[in-house]
XYZ file of C-alpha atoms in Angstrom:
505
model
C 40.393 21.609 -32.786
C 37.140 23.248 -31.407
C 34.295 23.465 -33.875
C 34.781 27.621 -33.904
C 38.418 26.888 -34.762
C 37.482 24.692 -37.348
C 35.075 27.179 -39.114
C 37.629 29.879 -38.964
C 40.211 27.706 -40.806
C 37.557 26.751 -43.452
C 36.268 30.269 -44.146
C 40.166 31.401 -44.142
C 41.523 28.599 -46.329
C 38.430 29.034 -49.117
C 38.671 32.985 -49.052
C 42.572 32.706 -49.268
C 42.415 30.825 -52.307
C 39.952 32.897 -54.119
C 41.940 35.907 -53.438
C 44.781 34.129 -55.313
C 43.039 32.854 -58.137
C 41.273 36.525 -58.584
C 44.922 38.305 -58.702
C 45.844 35.709 -61.760
C 42.490 36.555 -63.579
C 42.681 40.095 -63.416
C 45.931 40.316 -64.827
C 44.445 38.636 -68.188
C 41.626 40.679 -68.015
C 43.564 43.919 -68.054
C 46.120 42.740 -70.619
C 43.612 41.150 -72.826
C 40.513 43.345 -72.828
C 41.787 46.761 -71.233
C 40.789 48.864 -68.499
C 37.275 49.632 -69.635
C 36.359 45.732 -69.798
C 38.061 45.611 -66.264
C 35.820 48.578 -65.111
C 32.315 46.839 -66.502
C 33.287 43.788 -64.526
C 33.632 45.576 -61.240
C 30.711 48.150 -62.303
C 28.653 44.801 -62.232
C 30.021 43.736 -58.705
C 29.339 46.976 -57.271
C 25.860 47.190 -58.561
C 24.894 43.643 -57.401
C 26.657 44.469 -53.956
C 24.526 47.748 -53.947
C 21.184 46.128 -54.623
C 21.648 42.959 -52.707
C 22.779 45.013 -49.435
C 19.510 46.994 -50.130
C 17.366 44.376 -50.633
C 18.739 41.595 -47.980
C 16.482 43.184 -45.439
C 18.745 42.079 -42.605
C 17.547 38.648 -43.131
C 20.862 36.808 -43.136
C 21.824 37.503 -39.455
C 18.136 36.563 -38.521
C 18.566 33.212 -40.173
C 22.028 32.528 -38.331
C 20.847 33.435 -35.078
C 17.531 31.526 -35.409
C 18.875 28.489 -36.972
C 21.772 28.296 -34.436
C 19.256 28.742 -31.585
C 16.601 26.361 -32.768
C 17.758 23.784 -35.066
C 18.488 21.121 -32.251
C 15.109 21.881 -30.444
C 12.651 22.920 -32.921
C 13.342 21.560 -36.570
C 10.113 22.394 -37.721
C 10.390 25.868 -37.269
C 13.887 25.946 -38.945
C 12.142 24.633 -41.899
C 9.436 27.187 -41.971
C 11.935 29.927 -41.575
C 13.893 28.876 -44.642
C 10.672 28.397 -46.865
C 9.532 31.946 -45.656
C 13.060 33.613 -46.123
C 13.107 31.956 -49.899
C 9.814 33.425 -50.740
C 11.411 36.946 -49.663
C 14.786 36.305 -51.448
C 13.720 35.034 -54.529
C 11.087 37.462 -55.385
C 13.720 40.231 -54.689
C 15.862 38.309 -57.129
C 13.177 38.497 -59.875
C 12.670 42.110 -58.985
C 16.211 43.326 -59.415
C 16.936 41.265 -62.463
C 13.960 43.185 -64.129
C 15.491 46.213 -62.689
C 18.883 45.902 -64.080
C 17.727 44.680 -67.443
C 15.748 47.748 -67.983
C 18.022 50.212 -66.385
C 21.494 48.944 -67.732
C 21.161 51.488 -70.623
C 20.650 54.377 -68.663
C 23.310 53.764 -66.226
C 25.793 53.065 -69.066
C 24.928 56.399 -71.033
C 24.258 58.592 -68.098
C 26.756 57.410 -65.195
C 29.726 55.764 -66.367
C 32.589 57.223 -68.392
C 33.719 55.136 -71.375
C 36.841 55.358 -72.881
C 37.392 52.637 -75.590
C 34.450 50.267 -75.064
C 31.244 50.590 -77.216
C 28.171 51.540 -75.337
C 26.053 48.784 -76.550
C 28.769 46.155 -75.551
C 28.863 47.727 -71.930
C 25.210 47.354 -71.730
C 25.097 43.830 -72.928
C 27.994 42.798 -70.676
C 26.397 44.645 -67.710
C 23.239 42.806 -67.994
C 24.705 39.395 -68.030
C 27.001 39.962 -65.414
C 24.869 41.946 -63.050
C 21.890 39.740 -63.397
C 23.847 36.449 -62.816
C 25.646 37.879 -59.869
C 22.480 38.911 -58.228
C 22.037 35.166 -57.286
C 23.997 36.389 -54.109
C 20.664 37.128 -52.610
C 19.206 33.656 -52.425
C 22.730 32.339 -51.925
C 23.082 34.278 -48.778
C 20.253 32.667 -47.465
C 21.565 29.106 -47.804
C 24.766 30.227 -46.513
C 23.371 31.778 -43.506
C 21.587 28.426 -42.829
C 25.109 26.605 -43.048
C 26.557 29.240 -40.597
C 23.692 28.766 -38.180
C 24.472 25.123 -38.121
C 28.059 26.006 -38.063
C 29.066 23.942 -40.936
C 31.012 26.518 -42.698
C 33.151 23.867 -44.676
C 30.194 23.157 -47.030
C 29.572 26.637 -48.335
C 33.422 27.409 -48.499
C 33.874 24.252 -50.745
C 31.128 25.521 -53.188
C 32.097 29.028 -53.094
C 35.916 28.192 -53.576
C 34.692 25.608 -56.265
C 32.540 28.346 -57.912
C 35.222 31.133 -57.656
C 37.953 28.795 -58.797
C 35.942 27.741 -62.057
C 35.217 31.512 -62.826
C 38.749 32.591 -62.561
C 40.423 29.456 -64.333
C 37.554 29.523 -67.097
C 38.060 33.285 -67.881
C 41.916 32.745 -67.993
C 41.501 29.973 -70.658
C 38.353 32.198 -72.377
C 40.976 35.080 -72.693
C 44.014 32.771 -73.622
C 42.075 31.430 -76.555
C 41.022 34.898 -78.073
C 37.645 35.276 -76.244
C 35.959 38.684 -75.561
C 34.016 40.090 -72.743
C 30.674 38.357 -73.795
C 32.374 35.113 -73.603
C 33.719 35.873 -69.986
C 30.460 37.224 -68.939
C 28.639 34.174 -70.148
C 30.922 31.960 -68.334
C 30.585 33.817 -64.974
C 26.618 33.323 -65.397
C 27.119 29.670 -65.920
C 29.168 29.399 -62.700
C 26.703 31.232 -60.583
C 23.991 28.934 -61.675
C 25.973 26.024 -60.922
C 26.851 27.212 -57.396
C 23.273 28.010 -56.757
C 22.150 24.569 -57.526
C 24.632 23.034 -55.374
C 23.559 24.978 -52.200
C 19.952 23.806 -53.323
C 21.230 20.044 -53.235
C 23.066 20.950 -49.931
C 20.156 22.219 -48.006
C 17.871 19.737 -49.436
C 20.098 17.216 -47.678
C 19.961 18.688 -44.321
C 16.479 19.966 -44.187
C 14.633 18.212 -47.075
C 13.516 19.336 -50.280
C 10.289 20.752 -49.008
C 12.176 23.268 -46.944
C 13.102 24.920 -50.240
C 9.475 25.415 -51.135
C 8.874 29.442 -50.839
C 5.899 29.588 -48.681
C 4.700 32.487 -46.277
C 4.640 31.897 -42.518
C 2.960 34.566 -40.329
C 4.258 33.114 -37.194
C 7.842 33.319 -38.516
C 7.384 36.702 -39.639
C 5.919 37.961 -36.308
C 8.566 36.193 -34.246
C 11.566 37.758 -36.021
C 10.064 41.306 -37.097
C 11.578 43.080 -34.231
C 15.205 41.852 -34.781
C 15.028 42.022 -38.455
C 13.709 45.420 -38.766
C 16.839 46.623 -36.995
C 19.022 44.431 -39.063
C 17.331 45.733 -42.239
C 18.568 49.188 -41.423
C 21.999 48.040 -40.662
C 22.333 45.949 -43.842
C 20.720 48.580 -46.138
C 23.123 51.366 -44.713
C 26.063 49.157 -44.651
C 25.732 48.448 -48.267
C 25.557 52.020 -49.079
C 28.524 53.036 -46.816
C 30.681 49.917 -48.081
C 29.933 50.934 -51.834
C 29.799 54.684 -51.388
C 33.342 55.346 -52.338
C 33.128 53.171 -55.629
C 29.622 54.822 -56.599
C 31.200 58.435 -56.108
C 34.427 56.987 -58.110
C 32.194 55.719 -60.952
C 30.433 58.878 -61.544
C 33.042 61.506 -61.117
C 36.168 59.709 -62.495
C 37.030 57.793 -65.879
C 35.592 54.078 -65.902
C 39.264 52.832 -66.069
C 40.103 54.750 -62.717
C 37.202 53.347 -61.548
C 38.384 49.743 -62.279
C 41.540 50.453 -60.798
C 40.195 51.405 -57.599
C 37.397 48.712 -57.479
C 40.190 46.182 -57.803
C 42.379 47.574 -55.108
C 39.212 47.783 -52.771
C 38.312 44.298 -53.851
C 41.819 43.016 -52.799
C 41.941 44.649 -49.462
C 38.220 43.627 -48.780
C 39.201 40.139 -49.778
C 42.028 40.328 -47.014
C 39.243 40.620 -44.395
C 38.859 36.753 -44.981
C 40.450 36.258 -41.469
C 38.010 38.901 -40.122
C 35.088 37.461 -41.713
C 36.097 34.044 -40.799
C 36.393 34.653 -37.248
C 33.103 36.800 -37.082
C 31.207 34.082 -38.931
C 32.245 31.520 -36.746
C 31.746 33.719 -33.701
C 28.277 34.682 -34.244
C 26.427 31.224 -33.917
C 28.723 30.488 -30.976
C 27.659 33.570 -29.404
C 24.005 33.157 -29.930
C 24.080 29.555 -28.307
C 25.866 30.689 -25.445
C 23.397 33.841 -24.812
C 20.526 31.519 -25.301
C 21.864 29.347 -22.618
C 22.787 32.245 -20.520
C 26.342 31.223 -20.116
C 27.635 34.799 -19.683
C 31.107 33.783 -18.397
C 32.060 31.652 -21.027
C 30.482 34.438 -23.454
C 32.807 37.118 -22.086
C 35.969 34.670 -22.133
C 35.251 33.757 -25.645
C 34.654 37.482 -26.704
C 38.332 38.839 -25.139
C 39.843 35.631 -26.648
C 38.367 36.033 -30.219
C 38.590 40.029 -30.245
C 42.334 39.835 -29.172
C 43.135 37.086 -31.893
C 41.145 39.248 -34.503
C 42.795 42.646 -33.757
C 46.272 41.306 -33.715
C 46.709 38.561 -36.244
C 45.043 40.977 -39.186
C 47.645 43.590 -38.680
C 50.374 41.578 -40.436
C 47.810 40.844 -43.252
C 46.936 44.638 -43.723
C 50.661 45.842 -43.473
C 51.420 43.159 -45.848
C 49.295 44.383 -48.707
C 50.887 47.749 -48.272
C 54.427 46.195 -48.441
C 53.560 44.223 -51.585
C 51.212 46.836 -53.430
C 54.094 48.318 -55.548
C 55.521 44.960 -56.915
C 52.413 43.308 -57.212
C 50.435 45.902 -58.776
C 53.155 46.767 -61.360
C 53.193 43.507 -62.224
C 49.135 43.233 -62.681
C 49.205 46.597 -64.340
C 52.089 48.821 -64.705
C 54.233 50.909 -62.150
C 52.407 54.015 -63.046
C 49.179 52.470 -61.737
C 51.120 50.866 -58.883
C 52.186 54.241 -57.509
C 48.709 55.773 -58.251
C 47.018 53.302 -55.959
C 49.734 53.029 -53.044
C 48.101 55.640 -50.818
C 44.543 54.551 -51.399
C 45.534 50.941 -50.655
C 47.173 52.134 -47.482
C 44.120 53.977 -46.509
C 41.863 51.037 -47.494
C 43.928 48.787 -45.374
C 43.560 51.022 -42.359
C 39.821 51.384 -42.774
C 39.277 47.602 -43.152
C 41.604 47.042 -40.035
C 39.343 49.231 -38.195
C 36.290 47.670 -39.732
C 37.869 44.047 -38.302
C 38.149 45.498 -34.923
C 34.448 46.265 -34.873
C 33.250 42.877 -36.047
C 33.458 41.048 -32.710
C 31.711 43.640 -30.621
C 29.289 43.944 -33.263
C 28.593 40.286 -33.308
C 28.395 40.169 -29.634
C 25.832 42.898 -29.648
C 23.675 41.066 -32.113
C 23.824 37.956 -30.037
C 22.724 39.972 -27.187
C 19.802 41.046 -29.067
C 20.771 44.695 -29.491
C 21.084 45.460 -33.058
C 19.511 48.727 -32.724
C 22.888 50.251 -31.604
C 24.464 49.506 -35.012
C 21.255 50.777 -36.976
C 20.979 53.838 -35.023
C 24.931 54.271 -35.638
C 24.696 53.603 -39.661
C 21.397 56.156 -39.883
C 23.100 59.219 -37.822
C 26.185 58.465 -40.326
C 23.942 58.783 -43.155
C 23.698 62.609 -42.441
C 27.588 62.853 -41.778
C 29.791 60.281 -43.909
C 27.835 60.154 -47.112
C 28.191 63.830 -47.667
C 31.879 63.836 -46.625
C 32.610 60.872 -49.156
C 31.133 62.880 -52.153
C 33.513 65.896 -51.177
C 36.397 63.914 -50.707
C 36.129 61.930 -54.093
C 35.242 65.392 -55.683
C 38.361 67.245 -54.015
C 40.829 64.448 -53.616
C 39.934 61.643 -56.344
C 41.107 58.194 -55.387
C 42.763 59.131 -52.112
C 39.510 60.808 -51.136
C 37.690 57.550 -51.824
C 39.885 55.776 -49.581
C 39.942 58.186 -46.999
C 36.073 58.247 -46.650
C 36.293 54.581 -45.567
C 38.368 55.523 -42.754
C 36.156 58.376 -41.745
C 32.879 56.041 -41.763
C 34.896 53.817 -39.360
C 36.065 56.880 -36.890
C 32.390 57.698 -36.592
C 31.561 54.147 -35.594
C 34.216 54.044 -33.241
C 33.007 57.278 -31.496
C 29.432 56.156 -31.508
C 28.481 52.439 -31.725
C 31.654 51.168 -29.748
C 30.738 53.293 -26.644
C 27.174 51.868 -26.433
C 28.339 48.342 -27.008
C 30.717 48.528 -24.237
C 28.363 50.131 -22.024
C 25.242 47.962 -22.882
C 26.368 44.729 -24.114
C 30.078 44.200 -23.067
C 29.848 45.663 -19.614
C 33.050 47.488 -19.976
C 34.128 51.014 -19.988
C 34.734 52.228 -23.362
C 38.172 53.798 -22.586
C 39.277 50.287 -21.897
C 38.337 49.138 -25.672
C 39.931 52.104 -26.902
C 43.296 51.797 -25.064
C 43.836 48.521 -26.176
C 43.188 49.131 -29.867
C 45.613 52.216 -29.498
C 48.353 49.872 -28.088
C 48.032 47.520 -30.726
C 47.897 50.802 -33.533
C 51.036 52.029 -31.963
C 52.789 48.968 -31.857
C 52.155 48.493 -35.636
C 53.238 52.052 -36.476
C 56.641 51.597 -34.437
C 57.385 48.111 -35.914
C 55.760 48.046 -39.444
C 55.794 51.699 -40.041
C 59.539 52.167 -39.280
C 60.374 48.933 -41.455
C 58.493 50.373 -44.272
C 60.162 53.999 -44.185
C 63.494 52.519 -43.697
C 62.876 50.125 -46.897
C 61.592 53.326 -49.142
C 64.526 55.260 -48.196
C 67.321 52.739 -48.251
C 66.441 50.246 -51.174
C 63.135 51.736 -52.901
C 63.200 49.410 -55.945
C 63.982 46.017 -54.432
C 61.554 43.357 -53.847
C 64.139 41.339 -51.619
C 64.434 44.636 -49.354
C 60.389 44.734 -49.027
C 60.279 41.034 -48.253
C 63.086 41.582 -45.464
C 61.580 44.784 -43.977
C 58.276 43.049 -43.813
C 59.740 40.122 -42.048
C 61.735 42.072 -39.656
C 58.583 44.328 -38.730
C 56.404 41.058 -38.329
C 59.109 39.894 -36.050
C 59.251 43.009 -34.023
C 55.179 43.070 -34.142
C 55.025 39.433 -32.885
C 57.104 39.861 -29.867
C 55.315 42.903 -28.870
C 52.100 41.539 -29.686
C 52.624 38.566 -27.418
C 53.300 40.783 -24.524
C 49.885 42.539 -25.093
C 47.389 39.762 -25.716
C 45.245 38.972 -23.202
C 45.345 36.097 -20.528
C 42.741 34.006 -22.299
C 44.164 34.394 -25.608
C 48.007 33.718 -24.458
C 46.615 30.764 -22.432
C 44.939 29.073 -25.449
C 48.304 29.703 -27.599
C 50.221 28.059 -24.955
C 47.984 24.951 -25.067
C 48.163 24.823 -28.755
C 52.029 24.745 -28.442
C 51.901 22.321 -25.862
C 49.699 19.950 -28.040
C 52.065 20.329 -30.959
C 54.902 19.289 -28.914
C 52.999 16.509 -27.512
C 52.298 15.180 -31.236
C 55.629 15.995 -32.410
C 57.278 12.347 -31.277
C 54.743 10.515 -32.908
C 54.851 12.267 -36.057
C 58.586 11.683 -36.200
């Protein structure tokens, strides 16, 4: 298997295991601590996601690009790059930790709508959870370095270990009668252990001296242009990704926010395939672009974009099929029915996001981040006000719909420019390809879902059978629609399995 393929598998396996552990833990939190506690945990996650997105400054993508292009030719430069980025990231962490500590009381009293939890308890738990979660900033640096050297297996081992310990520890704590503070302190301990593991790993690759925060004017000047565009992309992407949850947390009760944030988290976690493919593609694209191998780059783009566009359809439709029985088990049937339409809309929005990932990564490798930064800037005046109106008028359904609206805008603006300026293809070709996939999904999975709801609406076995039949039909149709490059790769993979079969027997 190629290095890109191995990295995709490592990302997929790691994030998939975290998803399963998270589902088990959230049931314990909801049953033992209630809806407000669940809301506080997700409020802390939202706060850390927004602040980390604002302060990330586009450095992560710059690190991946520069490390991938220079690690074999200029190791000294890579060490200076890590030291300079460390200075910015750790300074940002200290700044935001103070901001959270002093801002938590105002956030709880003036923004959240508590129903059963004492405000002082909410403030204390929010401080612990959000400040400890903000190590996501320096962790993003070290993860980006590992992605740059295309060693995703290491960061996935750390992330899965930390996430697994968090979820398993939460289950044990709640089983023994612990409360929200015990859970919060356990989360903080796991975050600290994870960052220590990253420090040791990066030191093993580049020496401990590479971890010392130091300013390098040469590094800043060399990357200022690319990072400035990436700063706009990361800042606005953080706003758009969290805008629905921010409006829900302000306009609706905290327990409703907890339900919605959980559903959004489940669907977002299902982008593990999207993220795995895109994270593996970016350093590979960067190396091919640096070497001027345009032909191989185009072939790899078409293959990976096809793979991502087709393979994520069964995942997102599977979430919609599983939503009622799964959420009924985790919460109760009324909550499950409340979240069905928002979950379906979130799945659609995240699928659209996935189809944008490979073109976006291609544009970054081509050195044109300004396309996405311009798209996100213009969307600020269109999508953000629309999100507020949708949440105010339609509640949770409107919040999920706003995520679809954002990607409709990206389809209309960013894709047109990426196709013309980077991919060198007519935008109509890209749109037609996605439209064919969407039509196939609607005809197969959509028909199966409607028949299940009409004939056996309360049967889990009926849901499973309907999903499997829809998947079979989609798989047959998808094989006819995929590009020649991906079909050739699948045939080679099948032949290699057949060649190995006698030795296995």
